[in-house]
Amino acid sequence: MSTERSLTHFIEIFLRARTSEGVRKSTIGQYKDNFSFFIEYLDRKSMCTNDISLITREVIRDYINWMLYEKIRFENCGVFMPDYSKTVGISPVTANLRIKTLKAFFNFLMAEEYVIKNPCSGLRKVREDQSEIRVLTAEQLRILLSAVSKSSYASYRDYVLINVLIDGFTRISETLLIKTNDIDFNQGVIVIAAGNAKGRKSRIIPLKKRTMNLLKNLLNKNEKFSSDFVFLTDNGEKMDGNRFRHRLREYVEKARLNVRVHPHLFRHTGATIYLQNGGDIRHLALILGHKDLRIVQRYTHPSEESIKKQHNAYSPLNNLFGDDEEV
């Protein structure tokens, strides 16, 4: 029987077990990233990783405090991230995701009887601010799209990608995995394969004829490459999400939009506008890939203008003084 007790040894056991259970590569990649983040903390604090039993609840709590109040965001991104983005402390949401991996890890070690104490037992989630997500308006979307020149292959690809994200409410991760044979031009839909979907269930995404034509034009431009993926780099390789996020920030700056825009915001914005236009929430749930309508409602955000219209139409004062009676 092995006497190896190091943290890295048990991480390898955990990753092999999760891989054998059919966990997706992207999830394994997230596990590895979160473990690397934890090991970085231990190294910075000169803590020993040779004995798993030295990882106590106090160590985990100190790790949480380091993430929230000491860690410099994007400090390893170099010139690709402006200095003003390198603030102190990661978000509570991100911290909870990091800790979620450690909880799964130590739960596994307890179940397999590798350890007798779980340092994550009893740890509460970091309280997350319920800040409102401000979706983009139709005018802001038009301004942003107009900032994409479409004069080069890369800019045209980005233009098509943004249109697909808005029209199909898709996640950036699954969109970048779309292949040529996932597109049905006759039916006007794209198929998100089960292996690429977050819930591991395939779904059909209907798109407007305009969006389908954009995809058809992009595929024509892709003929010089040998890849089956739809969204490619100038070298014909599959587009990377971080590369697109970097380019998206450039478009936002060019458009002079004073808002934080990220790929997932297109999903929120598209779903919100869909409902405001009279779309049915049950059909929206199918497109988004959610069974629970309560989850769908988290993706929808009534605009300030629509809230004002609703209030003006249904205010109780209408019963007393009529609609906008002058004082």
Short mmCIF file of C-alpha atoms in Angstrom, two decimals:
data_model
loop_
_atom_site.label_atom_id
_atom_site.label_comp_id
_atom_site.label_asym_id
_atom_site.label_seq_id
_atom_site.Cartn_x
_atom_site.Cartn_y
_atom_site.Cartn_z
CA MET A 1 0.00 0.00 0.00
CA SER A 2 1.34 3.43 -0.94
CA THR A 3 2.35 5.75 1.89
CA GLU A 4 2.25 8.79 -0.35
CA ARG A 5 0.27 11.51 1.45
CA SER A 6 0.96 14.63 -0.61
CA LEU A 7 -1.76 16.94 -1.84
CA THR A 8 -0.75 16.53 -5.48
CA HIS A 9 -0.90 12.73 -5.14
CA PHE A 10 -4.51 12.81 -4.00
CA ILE A 11 -5.42 15.41 -6.61
CA GLU A 12 -4.25 12.97 -9.29
CA ILE A 13 -6.35 10.20 -7.74
CA PHE A 14 -9.40 12.49 -7.67
CA LEU A 15 -8.93 13.59 -11.30
CA ARG A 16 -8.51 10.01 -12.53
CA ALA A 17 -11.68 9.00 -10.68
CA ARG A 18 -13.68 11.88 -12.15
CA THR A 19 -12.36 11.09 -15.62
CA SER A 20 -13.40 7.44 -15.27
CA GLU A 21 -16.91 8.67 -14.37
CA GLY A 22 -17.22 10.39 -17.73
CA VAL A 23 -16.81 13.95 -16.48
CA ARG A 24 -16.23 16.30 -19.41
CA LYS A 25 -12.74 17.50 -20.28
CA SER A 26 -13.78 21.09 -19.70
CA THR A 27 -14.85 20.24 -16.14
CA ILE A 28 -11.58 18.40 -15.51
CA GLY A 29 -9.83 21.52 -16.81
CA GLN A 30 -11.77 23.66 -14.33
CA TYR A 31 -10.79 21.29 -11.52
CA LYS A 32 -7.13 21.60 -12.49
CA ASP A 33 -7.35 25.38 -12.66
CA ASN A 34 -8.93 25.58 -9.21
CA PHE A 35 -6.36 23.21 -7.72
CA SER A 36 -3.53 25.27 -9.25
CA PHE A 37 -5.04 28.37 -7.67
CA PHE A 38 -5.09 26.68 -4.25
CA ILE A 39 -1.53 25.38 -4.60
CA GLU A 40 -0.39 28.89 -5.61
CA TYR A 41 -1.79 30.16 -2.32
CA LEU A 42 -0.08 27.42 -0.30
CA ASP A 43 3.25 28.13 -2.03
CA ARG A 44 2.97 31.86 -1.40
CA LYS A 45 2.31 31.22 2.27
CA SER A 46 5.15 28.63 2.40
CA MET A 47 2.77 25.92 3.56
CA CYS A 48 3.74 22.28 3.27
CA THR A 49 1.82 20.22 0.71
CA ASN A 50 3.53 16.89 1.42
CA ASP A 51 0.92 15.80 3.98
CA ILE A 52 -2.79 16.10 3.16
CA SER A 53 -3.66 16.08 6.88
CA LEU A 54 -2.04 19.53 7.23
CA ILE A 55 -4.86 21.01 5.17
CA THR A 56 -7.19 22.04 8.01
CA ARG A 57 -10.37 24.07 8.15
CA GLU A 58 -8.31 27.05 9.31
CA VAL A 59 -6.13 26.73 6.19
CA ILE A 60 -9.23 26.73 3.97
CA ARG A 61 -10.66 29.78 5.75
CA ASP A 62 -7.36 31.65 5.43
CA TYR A 63 -7.39 30.71 1.73
CA ILE A 64 -10.84 32.25 1.36
CA ASN A 65 -9.68 35.46 3.06
CA TRP A 66 -6.63 35.59 0.76
CA MET A 67 -8.85 35.26 -2.31
CA LEU A 68 -11.25 37.96 -1.14
CA TYR A 69 -8.83 40.52 0.30
CA GLU A 70 -5.28 39.89 -0.94
CA LYS A 71 -5.24 38.20 -4.34
CA ILE A 72 -4.60 40.58 -7.26
CA ARG A 73 -7.04 39.88 -10.09
CA PHE A 74 -5.48 39.17 -13.50
CA GLU A 75 -1.97 39.69 -12.12
CA ASN A 76 -0.58 36.95 -14.40
CA CYS A 77 -2.20 38.25 -17.59
CA GLY A 78 0.64 40.66 -18.44
CA VAL A 79 0.02 43.18 -21.22
CA PHE A 80 -3.26 41.53 -22.20
CA MET A 81 -5.03 43.08 -19.21
CA PRO A 82 -4.94 46.82 -18.41
CA ASP A 83 -3.67 47.86 -14.98
CA TYR A 84 -7.03 49.30 -13.95
CA SER A 85 -8.49 45.77 -14.13
CA LYS A 86 -5.88 44.39 -11.70
CA THR A 87 -7.82 45.09 -8.53
CA VAL A 88 -7.43 43.46 -5.11
CA GLY A 89 -9.69 40.52 -4.32
CA ILE A 90 -11.65 38.17 -6.55
CA SER A 91 -15.44 38.17 -6.52
CA PRO A 92 -17.39 36.12 -3.95
CA VAL A 93 -18.92 34.17 -6.85
CA THR A 94 -15.48 33.14 -8.11
CA ALA A 95 -14.28 32.34 -4.59
CA ASN A 96 -17.27 30.05 -4.07
CA LEU A 97 -16.50 28.25 -7.33
CA ARG A 98 -12.91 27.70 -6.18
CA ILE A 99 -14.09 26.32 -2.84
CA LYS A 100 -16.71 24.14 -4.53
CA THR A 101 -13.89 22.16 -6.13
CA LEU A 102 -12.15 21.69 -2.77
CA LYS A 103 -15.41 20.52 -1.20
CA ALA A 104 -15.91 17.95 -3.96
CA PHE A 105 -12.28 16.88 -3.56
CA PHE A 106 -12.41 16.32 0.19
CA ASN A 107 -15.86 14.71 0.01
CA PHE A 108 -14.32 12.22 -2.41
CA LEU A 109 -11.35 11.58 -0.09
CA MET A 110 -13.71 10.98 2.83
CA ALA A 111 -15.90 8.58 0.81
CA GLU A 112 -12.82 6.66 -0.34
CA GLU A 113 -11.45 6.65 3.25
CA TYR A 114 -8.21 8.41 2.31
CA VAL A 115 -8.74 10.94 5.11
CA ILE A 116 -10.58 10.82 8.42
CA LYS A 117 -11.44 14.54 8.63
CA ASN A 118 -12.99 16.83 6.05
CA PRO A 119 -11.56 20.37 6.38
CA CYS A 120 -14.39 21.74 4.25
CA SER A 121 -17.09 20.30 6.49
CA GLY A 122 -19.25 23.05 7.95
CA LEU A 123 -17.80 25.81 5.74
CA ARG A 124 -20.44 28.21 4.55
CA LYS A 125 -20.52 29.84 1.15
CA VAL A 126 -19.18 33.35 0.89
CA ARG A 127 -22.13 35.71 0.87
CA GLU A 128 -22.73 36.95 -2.66
CA ASP A 129 -24.16 40.38 -3.38
CA GLN A 130 -27.39 40.11 -5.34
CA SER A 131 -26.42 42.90 -7.68
CA GLU A 132 -28.68 43.51 -10.65
CA ILE A 133 -27.33 42.47 -14.03
CA ARG A 134 -27.83 45.38 -16.40
CA VAL A 135 -28.55 43.97 -19.83
CA LEU A 136 -27.81 45.87 -23.02
CA THR A 137 -30.45 47.85 -24.86
CA ALA A 138 -31.21 47.32 -28.53
CA GLU A 139 -29.50 50.62 -29.29
CA GLN A 140 -26.36 49.58 -27.42
CA LEU A 141 -26.32 46.32 -29.37
CA ARG A 142 -26.55 48.27 -32.64
CA ILE A 143 -23.71 50.58 -31.60
CA LEU A 144 -21.55 47.63 -30.59
CA LEU A 145 -22.16 45.73 -33.82
CA SER A 146 -21.39 48.85 -35.84
CA ALA A 147 -17.97 48.98 -34.15
CA VAL A 148 -17.05 45.62 -35.73
CA SER A 149 -15.64 46.57 -39.13
CA LYS A 150 -16.14 43.21 -40.93
CA SER A 151 -13.26 44.18 -43.26
CA SER A 152 -11.02 41.28 -42.23
CA TYR A 153 -11.69 37.59 -41.70
CA ALA A 154 -11.27 37.94 -37.91
CA SER A 155 -13.60 40.91 -37.59
CA TYR A 156 -16.25 39.30 -39.82
CA ARG A 157 -16.03 36.11 -37.76
CA ASP A 158 -16.51 38.17 -34.58
CA TYR A 159 -19.51 39.92 -36.13
CA VAL A 160 -21.14 36.58 -36.96
CA LEU A 161 -20.31 35.17 -33.53
CA ILE A 162 -21.92 38.11 -31.72
CA ASN A 163 -25.04 37.77 -33.88
CA VAL A 164 -25.30 34.05 -33.05
CA LEU A 165 -24.87 34.75 -29.31
CA ILE A 166 -27.62 37.38 -29.40
CA ASP A 167 -30.03 35.47 -31.63
CA GLY A 168 -29.53 32.00 -30.17
CA PHE A 169 -28.95 32.87 -26.47
CA THR A 170 -26.07 30.36 -26.54
CA ARG A 171 -23.12 30.14 -24.18
CA ILE A 172 -19.75 31.15 -25.60
CA SER A 173 -18.21 27.78 -24.68
CA GLU A 174 -20.78 25.72 -26.60
CA THR A 175 -20.95 28.19 -29.50
CA LEU A 176 -17.22 27.93 -30.19
CA LEU A 177 -17.62 24.13 -30.39
CA ILE A 178 -20.20 24.29 -33.20
CA LYS A 179 -19.10 22.37 -36.29
CA THR A 180 -20.23 22.67 -39.88
CA ASN A 181 -22.45 19.59 -39.69
CA ASP A 182 -24.24 21.07 -36.64
CA ILE A 183 -25.87 23.67 -38.91
CA ASP A 184 -29.08 22.83 -40.80
CA PHE A 185 -29.65 25.60 -43.33
CA ASN A 186 -32.85 23.99 -44.61
CA GLN A 187 -34.49 24.07 -41.19
CA GLY A 188 -32.79 27.28 -40.07
CA VAL A 189 -31.36 25.79 -36.87
CA ILE A 190 -28.09 24.82 -35.24
CA VAL A 191 -27.69 21.81 -32.97
CA ILE A 192 -25.77 22.04 -29.71
CA ALA A 193 -24.36 18.54 -29.30
CA ALA A 194 -24.90 16.82 -25.94
CA GLY A 195 -21.16 16.58 -25.34
CA ASN A 196 -20.82 20.35 -25.73
CA ALA A 197 -23.88 21.42 -23.73
CA LYS A 198 -23.58 22.36 -20.05
CA GLY A 199 -26.30 19.92 -19.02
CA ARG A 200 -25.00 17.22 -21.39
CA LYS A 201 -28.29 17.27 -23.29
CA SER A 202 -28.43 18.28 -26.94
CA ARG A 203 -30.81 21.02 -28.01
CA ILE A 204 -31.93 22.72 -31.19
CA ILE A 205 -31.39 26.46 -31.57
CA PRO A 206 -33.57 28.27 -34.14
CA LEU A 207 -31.96 31.30 -35.79
CA LYS A 208 -33.24 34.12 -37.95
CA LYS A 209 -32.70 33.84 -41.70
CA ARG A 210 -30.30 36.79 -41.49
CA THR A 211 -28.15 34.97 -38.92
CA MET A 212 -28.17 31.80 -41.00
CA ASN A 213 -26.99 33.80 -44.02
CA LEU A 214 -24.16 35.26 -41.95
CA LEU A 215 -23.11 31.72 -40.99
CA LYS A 216 -23.28 30.62 -44.63
CA ASN A 217 -21.00 33.50 -45.64
CA LEU A 218 -18.58 32.64 -42.85
CA LEU A 219 -18.43 28.99 -43.97
CA ASN A 220 -17.57 30.19 -47.46
CA LYS A 221 -14.65 32.13 -45.99
CA ASN A 222 -13.65 29.03 -44.00
CA GLU A 223 -13.17 26.93 -47.13
CA LYS A 224 -9.48 27.87 -47.19
CA PHE A 225 -9.10 26.00 -43.88
CA SER A 226 -9.37 22.28 -43.18
CA SER A 227 -11.14 22.53 -39.81
CA ASP A 228 -14.76 21.42 -39.22
CA PHE A 229 -15.24 24.09 -36.55
CA VAL A 230 -17.20 27.17 -37.58
CA PHE A 231 -15.41 29.87 -35.59
CA LEU A 232 -11.71 29.82 -36.41
CA THR A 233 -8.61 31.95 -35.95
CA ASP A 234 -6.72 33.49 -38.86
CA ASN A 235 -4.58 30.33 -38.84
CA GLY A 236 -7.56 27.99 -39.14
CA GLU A 237 -7.51 26.82 -35.52
CA LYS A 238 -10.57 26.67 -33.26
CA MET A 239 -11.35 30.05 -31.72
CA ASP A 240 -10.52 30.40 -28.03
CA GLY A 241 -12.97 32.01 -25.62
CA ASN A 242 -10.36 34.21 -23.96
CA ARG A 243 -9.21 35.50 -27.32
CA PHE A 244 -12.77 36.52 -28.15
CA ARG A 245 -13.24 38.20 -24.76
CA HIS A 246 -10.13 40.27 -25.40
CA ARG A 247 -11.37 41.31 -28.83
CA LEU A 248 -14.83 42.06 -27.44
CA ARG A 249 -13.32 44.51 -24.94
CA GLU A 250 -11.66 46.30 -27.86
CA TYR A 251 -14.98 46.60 -29.68
CA VAL A 252 -16.65 47.97 -26.54
CA GLU A 253 -13.93 50.60 -26.18
CA LYS A 254 -14.22 51.52 -29.86
CA ALA A 255 -18.01 51.84 -29.49
CA ARG A 256 -17.47 54.01 -26.38
CA LEU A 257 -19.99 52.01 -24.40
CA ASN A 258 -19.66 52.76 -20.72
CA VAL A 259 -20.78 49.27 -19.71
CA ARG A 260 -19.05 46.00 -18.93
CA VAL A 261 -19.77 43.63 -21.81
CA HIS A 262 -18.87 39.94 -21.70
CA PRO A 263 -20.05 37.05 -23.89
CA HIS A 264 -22.59 35.72 -21.38
CA LEU A 265 -24.27 39.13 -21.28
CA PHE A 266 -25.55 38.49 -24.81
CA ARG A 267 -27.43 35.44 -23.44
CA HIS A 268 -29.06 37.54 -20.70
CA THR A 269 -29.80 40.38 -23.10
CA GLY A 270 -31.24 38.17 -25.82
CA ALA A 271 -33.50 36.31 -23.38
CA THR A 272 -34.71 39.58 -21.87
CA ILE A 273 -35.56 41.18 -25.22
CA TYR A 274 -37.23 37.93 -26.33
CA LEU A 275 -39.67 38.12 -23.42
CA GLN A 276 -40.20 41.86 -23.78
CA ASN A 277 -41.19 41.22 -27.40
CA GLY A 278 -43.88 38.82 -26.22
CA GLY A 279 -41.98 35.52 -26.41
CA ASP A 280 -43.24 32.57 -24.35
CA ILE A 281 -41.09 31.69 -21.34
CA ARG A 282 -41.60 27.93 -21.86
CA HIS A 283 -40.18 28.10 -25.38
CA LEU A 284 -37.37 30.31 -24.09
CA ALA A 285 -36.52 27.64 -21.50
CA LEU A 286 -36.14 25.06 -24.28
CA ILE A 287 -33.83 27.32 -26.27
CA LEU A 288 -31.76 28.17 -23.20
CA GLY A 289 -31.59 24.51 -22.20
CA HIS A 290 -33.23 24.84 -18.77
CA LYS A 291 -36.08 22.70 -17.40
CA ASP A 292 -36.77 24.87 -14.36
CA LEU A 293 -38.55 28.11 -15.20
CA ARG A 294 -37.17 29.66 -12.02
CA ILE A 295 -33.69 29.34 -13.49
CA VAL A 296 -34.89 30.93 -16.72
CA GLN A 297 -36.17 33.92 -14.78
CA ARG A 298 -32.63 34.56 -13.52
CA TYR A 299 -31.61 35.11 -17.14
CA THR A 300 -34.25 37.73 -17.75
CA HIS A 301 -34.05 41.30 -16.57
CA PRO A 302 -36.82 43.82 -17.26
CA SER A 303 -35.30 47.05 -18.52
CA GLU A 304 -35.77 50.29 -16.60
CA GLU A 305 -37.95 51.55 -19.44
CA SER A 306 -40.25 48.49 -19.36
CA ILE A 307 -40.52 48.73 -15.56
CA LYS A 308 -41.51 52.39 -15.86
CA LYS A 309 -44.11 51.54 -18.51
CA GLN A 310 -45.60 48.79 -16.36
CA HIS A 311 -45.73 51.03 -13.31
CA ASN A 312 -47.28 53.89 -15.27
CA ALA A 313 -49.93 51.56 -16.68
CA TYR A 314 -50.86 49.83 -13.44
CA SER A 315 -50.14 52.31 -10.64
CA PRO A 316 -52.89 52.34 -7.97
CA LEU A 317 -53.03 56.11 -8.35
CA ASN A 318 -54.62 55.57 -11.76
CA ASN A 319 -57.73 54.44 -9.87
CA LEU A 320 -57.78 57.70 -7.92
CA PHE A 321 -56.73 60.37 -10.37
CA GLY A 322 -56.71 58.77 -13.79
CA ASP A 323 -53.72 58.40 -16.10
CA ASP A 324 -51.22 61.26 -15.62
CA GLU A 325 -53.77 63.75 -14.32
CA GLU A 326 -52.08 67.11 -13.92
CA VAL A 327 -51.60 68.48 -10.40
#
